[in-house]
Each structure stands twice: as C-alpha cells, then as structure tokens.
mmCIF file of C-alpha atoms and ligand atoms in Angstrom:
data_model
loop_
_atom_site.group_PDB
_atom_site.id
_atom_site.type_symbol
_atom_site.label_atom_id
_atom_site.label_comp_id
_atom_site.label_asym_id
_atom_site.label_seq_id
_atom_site.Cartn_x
_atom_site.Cartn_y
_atom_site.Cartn_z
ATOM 1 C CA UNK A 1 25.492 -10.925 33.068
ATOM 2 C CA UNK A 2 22.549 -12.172 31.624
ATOM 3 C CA UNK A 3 19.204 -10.152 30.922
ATOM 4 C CA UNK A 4 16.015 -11.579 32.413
ATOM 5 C CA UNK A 5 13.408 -13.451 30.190
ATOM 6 C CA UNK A 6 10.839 -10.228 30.533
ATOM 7 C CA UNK A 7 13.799 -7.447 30.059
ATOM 8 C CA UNK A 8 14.032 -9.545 26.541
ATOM 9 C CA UNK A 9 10.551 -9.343 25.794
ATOM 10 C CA UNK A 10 10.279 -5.825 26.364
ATOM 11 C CA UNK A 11 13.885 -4.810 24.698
ATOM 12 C CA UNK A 12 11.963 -7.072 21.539
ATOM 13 C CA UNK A 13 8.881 -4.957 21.662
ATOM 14 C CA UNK A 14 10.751 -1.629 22.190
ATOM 15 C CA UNK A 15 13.028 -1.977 19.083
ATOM 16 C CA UNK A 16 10.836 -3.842 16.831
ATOM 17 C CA UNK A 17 8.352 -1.053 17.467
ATOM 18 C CA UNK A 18 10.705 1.799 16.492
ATOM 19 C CA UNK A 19 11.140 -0.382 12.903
ATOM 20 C CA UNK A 20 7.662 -0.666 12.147
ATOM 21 C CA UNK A 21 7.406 3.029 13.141
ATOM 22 C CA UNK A 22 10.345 4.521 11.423
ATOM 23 C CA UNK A 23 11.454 6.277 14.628
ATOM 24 C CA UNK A 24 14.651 6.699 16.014
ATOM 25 C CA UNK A 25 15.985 5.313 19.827
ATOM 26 C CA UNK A 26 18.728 5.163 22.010
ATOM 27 C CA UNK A 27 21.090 2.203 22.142
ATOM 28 C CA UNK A 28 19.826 -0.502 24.319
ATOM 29 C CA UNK A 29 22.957 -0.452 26.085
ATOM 30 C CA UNK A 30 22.658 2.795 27.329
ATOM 31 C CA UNK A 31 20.085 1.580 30.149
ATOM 32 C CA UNK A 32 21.527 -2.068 29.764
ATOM 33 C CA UNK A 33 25.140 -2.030 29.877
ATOM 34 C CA UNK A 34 25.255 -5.319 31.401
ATOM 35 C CA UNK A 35 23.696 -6.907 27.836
ATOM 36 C CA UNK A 36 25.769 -9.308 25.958
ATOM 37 C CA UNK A 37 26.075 -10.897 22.768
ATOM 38 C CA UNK A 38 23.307 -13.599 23.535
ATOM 39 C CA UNK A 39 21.106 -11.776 25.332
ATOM 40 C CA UNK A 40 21.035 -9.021 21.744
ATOM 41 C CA UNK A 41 20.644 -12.093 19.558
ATOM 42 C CA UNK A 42 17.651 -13.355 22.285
ATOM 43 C CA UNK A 43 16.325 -9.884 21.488
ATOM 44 C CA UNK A 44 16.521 -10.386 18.084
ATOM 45 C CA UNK A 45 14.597 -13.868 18.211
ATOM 46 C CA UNK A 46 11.696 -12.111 19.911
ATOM 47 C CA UNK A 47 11.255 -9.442 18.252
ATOM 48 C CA UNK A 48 11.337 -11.791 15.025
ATOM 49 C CA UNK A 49 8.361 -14.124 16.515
ATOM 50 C CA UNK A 50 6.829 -10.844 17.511
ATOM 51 C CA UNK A 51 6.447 -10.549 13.496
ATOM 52 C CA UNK A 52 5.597 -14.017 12.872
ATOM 53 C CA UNK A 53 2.531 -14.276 15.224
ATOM 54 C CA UNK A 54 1.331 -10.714 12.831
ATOM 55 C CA UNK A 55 1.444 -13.437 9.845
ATOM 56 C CA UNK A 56 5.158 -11.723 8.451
ATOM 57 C CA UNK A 57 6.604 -14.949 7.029
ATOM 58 C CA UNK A 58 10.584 -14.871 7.639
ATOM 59 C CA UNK A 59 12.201 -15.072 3.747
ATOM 60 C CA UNK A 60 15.825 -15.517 4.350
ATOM 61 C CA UNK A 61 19.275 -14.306 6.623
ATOM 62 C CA UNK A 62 21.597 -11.389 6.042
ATOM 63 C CA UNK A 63 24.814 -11.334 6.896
ATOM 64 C CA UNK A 64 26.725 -8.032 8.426
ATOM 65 C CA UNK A 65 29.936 -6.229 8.609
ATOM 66 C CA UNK A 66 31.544 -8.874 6.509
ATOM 67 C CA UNK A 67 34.309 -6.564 5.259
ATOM 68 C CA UNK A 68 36.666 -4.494 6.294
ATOM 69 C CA UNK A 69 34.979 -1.535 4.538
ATOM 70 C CA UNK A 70 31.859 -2.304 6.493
ATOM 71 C CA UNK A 71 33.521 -2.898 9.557
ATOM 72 C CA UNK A 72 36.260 0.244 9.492
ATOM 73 C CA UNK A 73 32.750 2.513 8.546
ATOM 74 C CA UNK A 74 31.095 1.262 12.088
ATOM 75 C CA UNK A 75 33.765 0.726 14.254
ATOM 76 C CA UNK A 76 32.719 -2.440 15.279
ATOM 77 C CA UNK A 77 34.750 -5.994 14.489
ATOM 78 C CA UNK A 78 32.936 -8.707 14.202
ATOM 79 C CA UNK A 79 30.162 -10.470 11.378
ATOM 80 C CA UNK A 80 26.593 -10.422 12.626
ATOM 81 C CA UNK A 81 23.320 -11.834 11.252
ATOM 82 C CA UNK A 82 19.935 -10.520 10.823
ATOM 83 C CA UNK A 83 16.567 -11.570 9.481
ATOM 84 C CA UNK A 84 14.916 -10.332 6.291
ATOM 85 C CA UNK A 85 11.027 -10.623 6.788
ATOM 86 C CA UNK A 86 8.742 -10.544 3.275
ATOM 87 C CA UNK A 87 8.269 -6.988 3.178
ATOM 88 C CA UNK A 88 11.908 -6.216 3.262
ATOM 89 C CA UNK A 89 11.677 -6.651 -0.355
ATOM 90 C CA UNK A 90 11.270 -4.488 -3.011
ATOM 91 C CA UNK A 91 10.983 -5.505 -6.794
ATOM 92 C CA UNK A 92 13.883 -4.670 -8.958
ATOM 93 C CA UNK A 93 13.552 -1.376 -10.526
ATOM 94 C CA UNK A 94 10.909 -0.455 -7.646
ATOM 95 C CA UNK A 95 10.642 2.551 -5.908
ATOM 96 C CA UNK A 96 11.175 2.711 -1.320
ATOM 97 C CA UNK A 97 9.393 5.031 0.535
ATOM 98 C CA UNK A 98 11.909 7.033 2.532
ATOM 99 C CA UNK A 99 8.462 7.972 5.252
ATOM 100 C CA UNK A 100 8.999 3.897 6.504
ATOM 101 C CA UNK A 101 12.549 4.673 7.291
ATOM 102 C CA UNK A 102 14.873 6.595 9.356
ATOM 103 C CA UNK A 103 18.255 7.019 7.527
ATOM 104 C CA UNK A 104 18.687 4.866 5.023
ATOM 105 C CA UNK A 105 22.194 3.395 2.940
ATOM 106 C CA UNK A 106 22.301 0.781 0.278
ATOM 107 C CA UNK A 107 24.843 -1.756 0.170
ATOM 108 C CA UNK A 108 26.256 -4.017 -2.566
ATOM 109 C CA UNK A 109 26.080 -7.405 -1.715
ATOM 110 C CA UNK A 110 26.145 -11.102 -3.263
ATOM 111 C CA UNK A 111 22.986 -13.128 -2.750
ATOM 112 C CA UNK A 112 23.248 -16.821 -2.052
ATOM 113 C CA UNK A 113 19.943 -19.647 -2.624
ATOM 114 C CA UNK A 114 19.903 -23.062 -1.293
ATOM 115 C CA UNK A 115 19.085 -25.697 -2.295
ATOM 116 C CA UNK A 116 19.231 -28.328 1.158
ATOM 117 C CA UNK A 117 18.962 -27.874 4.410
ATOM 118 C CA UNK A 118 22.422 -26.444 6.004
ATOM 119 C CA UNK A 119 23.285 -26.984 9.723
ATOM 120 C CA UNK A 120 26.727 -26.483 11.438
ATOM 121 C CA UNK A 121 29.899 -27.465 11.786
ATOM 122 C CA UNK A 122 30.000 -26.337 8.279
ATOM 123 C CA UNK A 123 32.573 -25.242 5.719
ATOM 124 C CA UNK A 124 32.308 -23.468 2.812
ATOM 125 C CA UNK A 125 32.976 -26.628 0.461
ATOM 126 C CA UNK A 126 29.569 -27.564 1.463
ATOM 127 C CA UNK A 127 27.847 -24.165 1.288
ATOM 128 C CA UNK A 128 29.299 -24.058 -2.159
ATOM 129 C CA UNK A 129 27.096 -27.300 -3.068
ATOM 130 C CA UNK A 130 24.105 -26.839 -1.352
ATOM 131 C CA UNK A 131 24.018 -22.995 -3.284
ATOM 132 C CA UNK A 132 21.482 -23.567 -6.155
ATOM 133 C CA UNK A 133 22.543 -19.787 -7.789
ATOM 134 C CA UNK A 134 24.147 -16.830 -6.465
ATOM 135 C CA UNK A 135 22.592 -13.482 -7.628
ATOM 136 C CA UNK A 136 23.198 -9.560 -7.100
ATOM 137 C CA UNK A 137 21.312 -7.863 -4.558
ATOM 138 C CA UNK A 138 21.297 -4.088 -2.727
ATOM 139 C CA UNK A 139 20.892 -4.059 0.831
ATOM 140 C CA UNK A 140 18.954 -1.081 2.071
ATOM 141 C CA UNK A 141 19.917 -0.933 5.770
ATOM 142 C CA UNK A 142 18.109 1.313 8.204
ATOM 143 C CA UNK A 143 20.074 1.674 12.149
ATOM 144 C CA UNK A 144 16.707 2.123 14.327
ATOM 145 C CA UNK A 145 19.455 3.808 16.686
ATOM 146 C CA UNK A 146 20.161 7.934 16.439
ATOM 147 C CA UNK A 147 23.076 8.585 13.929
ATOM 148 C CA UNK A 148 23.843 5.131 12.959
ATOM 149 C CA UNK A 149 26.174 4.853 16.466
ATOM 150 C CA UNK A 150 25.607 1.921 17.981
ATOM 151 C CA UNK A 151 27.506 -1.548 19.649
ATOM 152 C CA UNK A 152 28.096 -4.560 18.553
ATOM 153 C CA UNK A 153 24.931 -6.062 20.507
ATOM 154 C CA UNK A 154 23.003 -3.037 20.641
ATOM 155 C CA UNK A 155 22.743 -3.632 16.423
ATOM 156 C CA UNK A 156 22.456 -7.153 16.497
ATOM 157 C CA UNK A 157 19.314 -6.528 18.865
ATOM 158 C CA UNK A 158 18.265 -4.387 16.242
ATOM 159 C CA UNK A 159 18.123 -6.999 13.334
ATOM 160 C CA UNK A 160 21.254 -6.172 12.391
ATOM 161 C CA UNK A 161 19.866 -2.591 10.392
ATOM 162 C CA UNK A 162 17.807 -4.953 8.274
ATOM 163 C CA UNK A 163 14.916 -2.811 6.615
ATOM 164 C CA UNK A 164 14.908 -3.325 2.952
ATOM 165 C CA UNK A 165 16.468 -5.292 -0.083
ATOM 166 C CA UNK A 166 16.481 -5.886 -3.737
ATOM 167 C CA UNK A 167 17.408 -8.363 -5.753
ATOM 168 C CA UNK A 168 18.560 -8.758 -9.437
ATOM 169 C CA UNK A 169 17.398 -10.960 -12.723
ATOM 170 C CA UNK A 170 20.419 -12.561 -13.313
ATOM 171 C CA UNK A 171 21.578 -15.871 -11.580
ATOM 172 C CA UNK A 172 24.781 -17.822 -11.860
ATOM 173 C CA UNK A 173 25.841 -21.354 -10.239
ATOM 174 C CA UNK A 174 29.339 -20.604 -8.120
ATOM 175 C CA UNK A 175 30.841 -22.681 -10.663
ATOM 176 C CA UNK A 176 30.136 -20.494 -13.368
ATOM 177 C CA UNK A 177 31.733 -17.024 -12.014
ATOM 178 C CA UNK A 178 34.654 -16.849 -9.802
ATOM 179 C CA UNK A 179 33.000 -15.170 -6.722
ATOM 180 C CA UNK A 180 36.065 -13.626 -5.212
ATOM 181 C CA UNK A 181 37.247 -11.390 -8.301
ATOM 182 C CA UNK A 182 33.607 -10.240 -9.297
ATOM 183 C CA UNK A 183 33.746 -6.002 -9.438
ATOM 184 C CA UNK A 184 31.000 -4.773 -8.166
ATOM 185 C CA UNK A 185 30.309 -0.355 -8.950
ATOM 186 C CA UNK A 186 27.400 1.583 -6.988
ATOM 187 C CA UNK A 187 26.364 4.062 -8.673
ATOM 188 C CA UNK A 188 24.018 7.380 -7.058
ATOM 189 C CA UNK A 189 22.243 9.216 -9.947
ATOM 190 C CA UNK A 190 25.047 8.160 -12.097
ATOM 191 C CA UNK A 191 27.721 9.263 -10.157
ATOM 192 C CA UNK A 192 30.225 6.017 -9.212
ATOM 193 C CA UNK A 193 30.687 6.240 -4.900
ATOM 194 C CA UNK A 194 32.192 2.750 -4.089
ATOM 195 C CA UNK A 195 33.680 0.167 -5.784
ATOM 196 C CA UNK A 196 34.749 -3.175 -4.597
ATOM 197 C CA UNK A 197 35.227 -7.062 -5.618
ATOM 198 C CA UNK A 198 33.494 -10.108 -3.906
ATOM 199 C CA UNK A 199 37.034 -11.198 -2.385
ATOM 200 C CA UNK A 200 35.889 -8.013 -0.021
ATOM 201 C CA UNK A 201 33.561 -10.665 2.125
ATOM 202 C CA UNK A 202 35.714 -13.035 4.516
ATOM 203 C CA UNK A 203 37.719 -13.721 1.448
ATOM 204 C CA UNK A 204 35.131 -15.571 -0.565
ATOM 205 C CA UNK A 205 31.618 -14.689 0.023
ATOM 206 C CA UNK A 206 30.564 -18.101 0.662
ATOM 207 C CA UNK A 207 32.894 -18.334 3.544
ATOM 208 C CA UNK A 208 29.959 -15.542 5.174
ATOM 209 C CA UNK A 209 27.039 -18.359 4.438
ATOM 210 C CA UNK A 210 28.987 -21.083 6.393
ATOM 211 C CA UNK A 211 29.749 -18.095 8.964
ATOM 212 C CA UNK A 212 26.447 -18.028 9.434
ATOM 213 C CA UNK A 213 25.427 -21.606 9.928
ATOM 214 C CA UNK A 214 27.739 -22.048 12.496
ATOM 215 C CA UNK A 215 26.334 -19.068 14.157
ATOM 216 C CA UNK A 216 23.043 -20.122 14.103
ATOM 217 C CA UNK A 217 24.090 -24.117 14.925
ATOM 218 C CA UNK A 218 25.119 -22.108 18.490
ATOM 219 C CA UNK A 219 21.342 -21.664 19.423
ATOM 220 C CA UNK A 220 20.521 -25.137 17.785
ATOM 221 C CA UNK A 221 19.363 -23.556 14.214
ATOM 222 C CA UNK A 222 19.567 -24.605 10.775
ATOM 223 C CA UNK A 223 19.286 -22.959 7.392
ATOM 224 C CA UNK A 224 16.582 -24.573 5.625
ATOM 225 C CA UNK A 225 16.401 -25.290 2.077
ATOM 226 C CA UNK A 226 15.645 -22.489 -0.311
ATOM 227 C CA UNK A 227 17.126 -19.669 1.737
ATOM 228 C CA UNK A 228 18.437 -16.106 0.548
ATOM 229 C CA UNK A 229 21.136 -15.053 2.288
ATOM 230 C CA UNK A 230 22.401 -11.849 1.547
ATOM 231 C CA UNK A 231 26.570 -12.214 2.480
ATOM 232 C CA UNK A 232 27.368 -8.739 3.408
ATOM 233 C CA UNK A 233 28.030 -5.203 1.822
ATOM 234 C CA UNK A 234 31.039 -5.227 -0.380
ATOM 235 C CA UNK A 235 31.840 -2.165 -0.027
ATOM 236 C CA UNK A 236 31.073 0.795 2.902
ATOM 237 C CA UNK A 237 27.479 1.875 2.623
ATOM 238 C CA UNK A 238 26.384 5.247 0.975
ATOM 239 C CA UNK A 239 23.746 7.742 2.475
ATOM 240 C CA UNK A 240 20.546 7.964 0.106
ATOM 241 C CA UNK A 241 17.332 9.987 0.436
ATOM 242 C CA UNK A 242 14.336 11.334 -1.483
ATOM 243 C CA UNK A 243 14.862 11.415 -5.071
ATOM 244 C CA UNK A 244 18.071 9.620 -5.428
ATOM 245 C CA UNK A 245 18.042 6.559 -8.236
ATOM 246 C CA UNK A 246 20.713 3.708 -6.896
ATOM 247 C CA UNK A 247 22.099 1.792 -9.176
ATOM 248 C CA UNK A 248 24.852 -1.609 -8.627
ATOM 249 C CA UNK A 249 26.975 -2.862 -11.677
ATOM 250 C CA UNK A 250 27.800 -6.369 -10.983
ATOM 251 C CA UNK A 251 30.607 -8.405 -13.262
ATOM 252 C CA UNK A 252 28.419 -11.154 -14.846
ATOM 253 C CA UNK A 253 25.212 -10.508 -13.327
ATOM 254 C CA UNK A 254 23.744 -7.450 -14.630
ATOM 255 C CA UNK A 255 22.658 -4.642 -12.458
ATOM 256 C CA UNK A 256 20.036 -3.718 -9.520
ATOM 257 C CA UNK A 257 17.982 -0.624 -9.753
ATOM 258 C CA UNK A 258 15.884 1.165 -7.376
ATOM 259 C CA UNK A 259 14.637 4.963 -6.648
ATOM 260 C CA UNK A 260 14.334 6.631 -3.295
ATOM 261 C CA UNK A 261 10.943 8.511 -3.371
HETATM 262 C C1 OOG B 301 24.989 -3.188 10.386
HETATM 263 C C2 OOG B 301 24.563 -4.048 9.227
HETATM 264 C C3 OOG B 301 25.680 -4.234 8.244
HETATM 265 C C4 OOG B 301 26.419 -5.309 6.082
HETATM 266 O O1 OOG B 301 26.119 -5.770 4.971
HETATM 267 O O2 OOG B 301 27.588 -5.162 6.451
HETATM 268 C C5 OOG B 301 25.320 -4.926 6.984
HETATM 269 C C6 OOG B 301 25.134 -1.737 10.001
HETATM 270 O O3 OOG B 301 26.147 -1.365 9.413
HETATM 271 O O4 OOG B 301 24.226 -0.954 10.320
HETATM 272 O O5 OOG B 301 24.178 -5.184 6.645
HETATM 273 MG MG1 MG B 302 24.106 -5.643 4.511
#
C-alpha cells in the first residue's frame, strides 16, 4: 500500500531533520510497515527539495550496496541510490567534524564524471562513453537510524546514509585503467582493514552508473551532464571516530586522505 502525499511530506521533514541535526531515529517502518520501495524513494525526493528550496545545490548520485561485501555487512540485497548535496564534500586531505554526525564509516569507492546527459534504457557501453574520467573517492556514510539497522526502504528514505565524501587528485579515462582489476587498500591510522578490487561493484563499476539511470528513468529522471556518481563501497565499511586519519590506496590513482576530528 501506498503512503499518502502528507505522510511523505512529513516522513521527508522527520528524517531530513535528524541529518541536519546529527540525531539518531527509529526506522520509518516501525510506525509505517505498510511503506514500500516508492513511497521511501518519494521520501527521499522530498526531503531532497526540502534542501533545495534552503539554496543546497544537488552535486551528484551515489550508488549503494553495490557489492556483496556491502550487502552481506547490512543484510539487505538490493543496489540503492542516494543524493550527495554540496556540503557532503570535504576537500582531500580535510578534516570532518564527528559533532555533524551520528556514527560514521568510510567506504572505498570509484567515482564516475559525465560528460552528456544519460537517460535510461541504458547499458554500460554507453555509460562508458559518456564518462569524461573516473577518479578515487571515500564515502563517509552516516545511517540517521539507531545502530546502523535498518530496511531496505527505511535507508533509501534516508538518502541512502549519504552524509559526507571525498574525492582524490588523480583522474583517468576508463580506457586508460582496467576498472574491474583496480586494488583498492583502506587504511585506519596506518593499519590496512579492507581490501578489495573494482570487479567488487556489479562486476564492473560502470555497470552501477547504468544501474542507476535506469533507476532513475523509472520516475522519469535523467543524469545530466557533468555528474559525480560515486558507484558503491568496494569493500564493507569500517567504523571511524575522533582522531582517526583514513587513508584509501587506489591502483593508478593515488590515494584519498582525511582525519576524523
Ligand atoms: C547504505 C549505503 C551504502 C555503499 O556504498 O554501499 C553505500 C548503508 O550501508 O548504510 O553507500
Ligand atoms: Mg557508499
């Protein structure tokens, strides 16, 4: 069954709220059990024009639970998306202020830059050409929901645990590197805790970026030109607070830094 247009808008205010405020809530399902899969991504819509009519411009998509790691550390089967709004980011090198979030992880993951407009059906022959560079980026993802436990559409009403990301120097075209063998090693103050290749994501990361078109070609959406889209963690996300230094070793394209203050 489907949610009513003002349970939406109030679901959109509740959780976008508990982001802003770095406070922890109970999944929506609890009181909603009835909630489904397009009534969490209506949720996620408003609470994502709730932030553009603030003036928060919209930078790019993410991409979740793309691999098994990902998806055997949450329980949950199946890719979602999420937004990333402009203060998401953080300069390499930079420093995030645990006070703005709850519980936060960091997450290898390739990022992907278009160059034209993408809109579905879609395959990944043509994500591949419309990709002007690929380059590393950390994910720093932040459940607004107690413990990290949540459903599939109680986190994709959520944004999809989007809070924070980071992106690296170095760029490549796809044809330069060969996406699905490229080692990626996280290190926490120096001490390796995952390791993982690009093959990790749906085979081929770019397969995630044409996932996601055709997901958003379902409510009518494109992805317009000049678009980050981060594909997915790599590998399962790792627990950071106060005082840890991150830092994610990527074959060809250098490294992303950041410290947890
Ligand atoms: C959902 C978001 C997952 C990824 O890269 O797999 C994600 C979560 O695990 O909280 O961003
Ligand atoms: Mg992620």
């Amino acid at each position: 069954m489907s949610l009513d247009p003002q349970t939406i808008a109030s679901l959109a205010e509740h959780v976008e709220a508990a982001e802003r405020e770095a406070r922890d809530i109970v999944k929506l399902t609890d009181a909603h059990p009835e909630m489904d899969f397009k009534d969490a991504y209506d949720v996620q819509w408003a609470a994502r024009a709730l932030k553009e009519a603030r003036g928060t411009k919209i930078v790019g998509m993410k991409m979740g639970l793309t691999s098994r790691a990902k998806m055997k550390q949450m329980g949950v089967e199946e890719p979602v998306y999420g937004y990333l709004a402009d203060y998401f980011e953080v300069p390499e090198g930079g420093e995030i202020n645990t006070d703005e979030l709850i519980h936060p992880k960091v997450e290898a993951e390739i990022a992907f830059v278009t160059n034209r407009e993408l809109s579905g059906p879609c395959h990944v022959g043509q994500v591949l050409a419309a990709t002007e560079f690929v380059c590393p980026a950390v994910e720093i993802i932040d459940s607004r929901y107690e413990n990290f436990r949540f459903d599939l559409v109680s986190v994709v009403a959520d944004n999809s645990s989007s809070s924070r990301f980071v992106t690296g120097g170095c760029m490549a075209k796809p044809s330069e590197i060969d996406m699905r063998a490229l080692g990626v090693v996280l290190e926490v103050n120096g001490e390796i805790k995952e390791l993982g290749a690009g093959a990790a994501v749906l085979a081929h990361p770019a397969n995630s970026v044409a996932l996601l078109v055709n997901m958003l070609a379902e409510r009518g959406q494109s992805l317009p030109a000049g678009s980050l889209v981060l594909s997915g963690g790599i590998t399962a996300a790792v627990g950071v607070q106060a005082g840890d230094s991150v830092n994610v070793r990527f074959q060809h394209l250098g490294s992303v830094g950041m410290r947890f203050v």
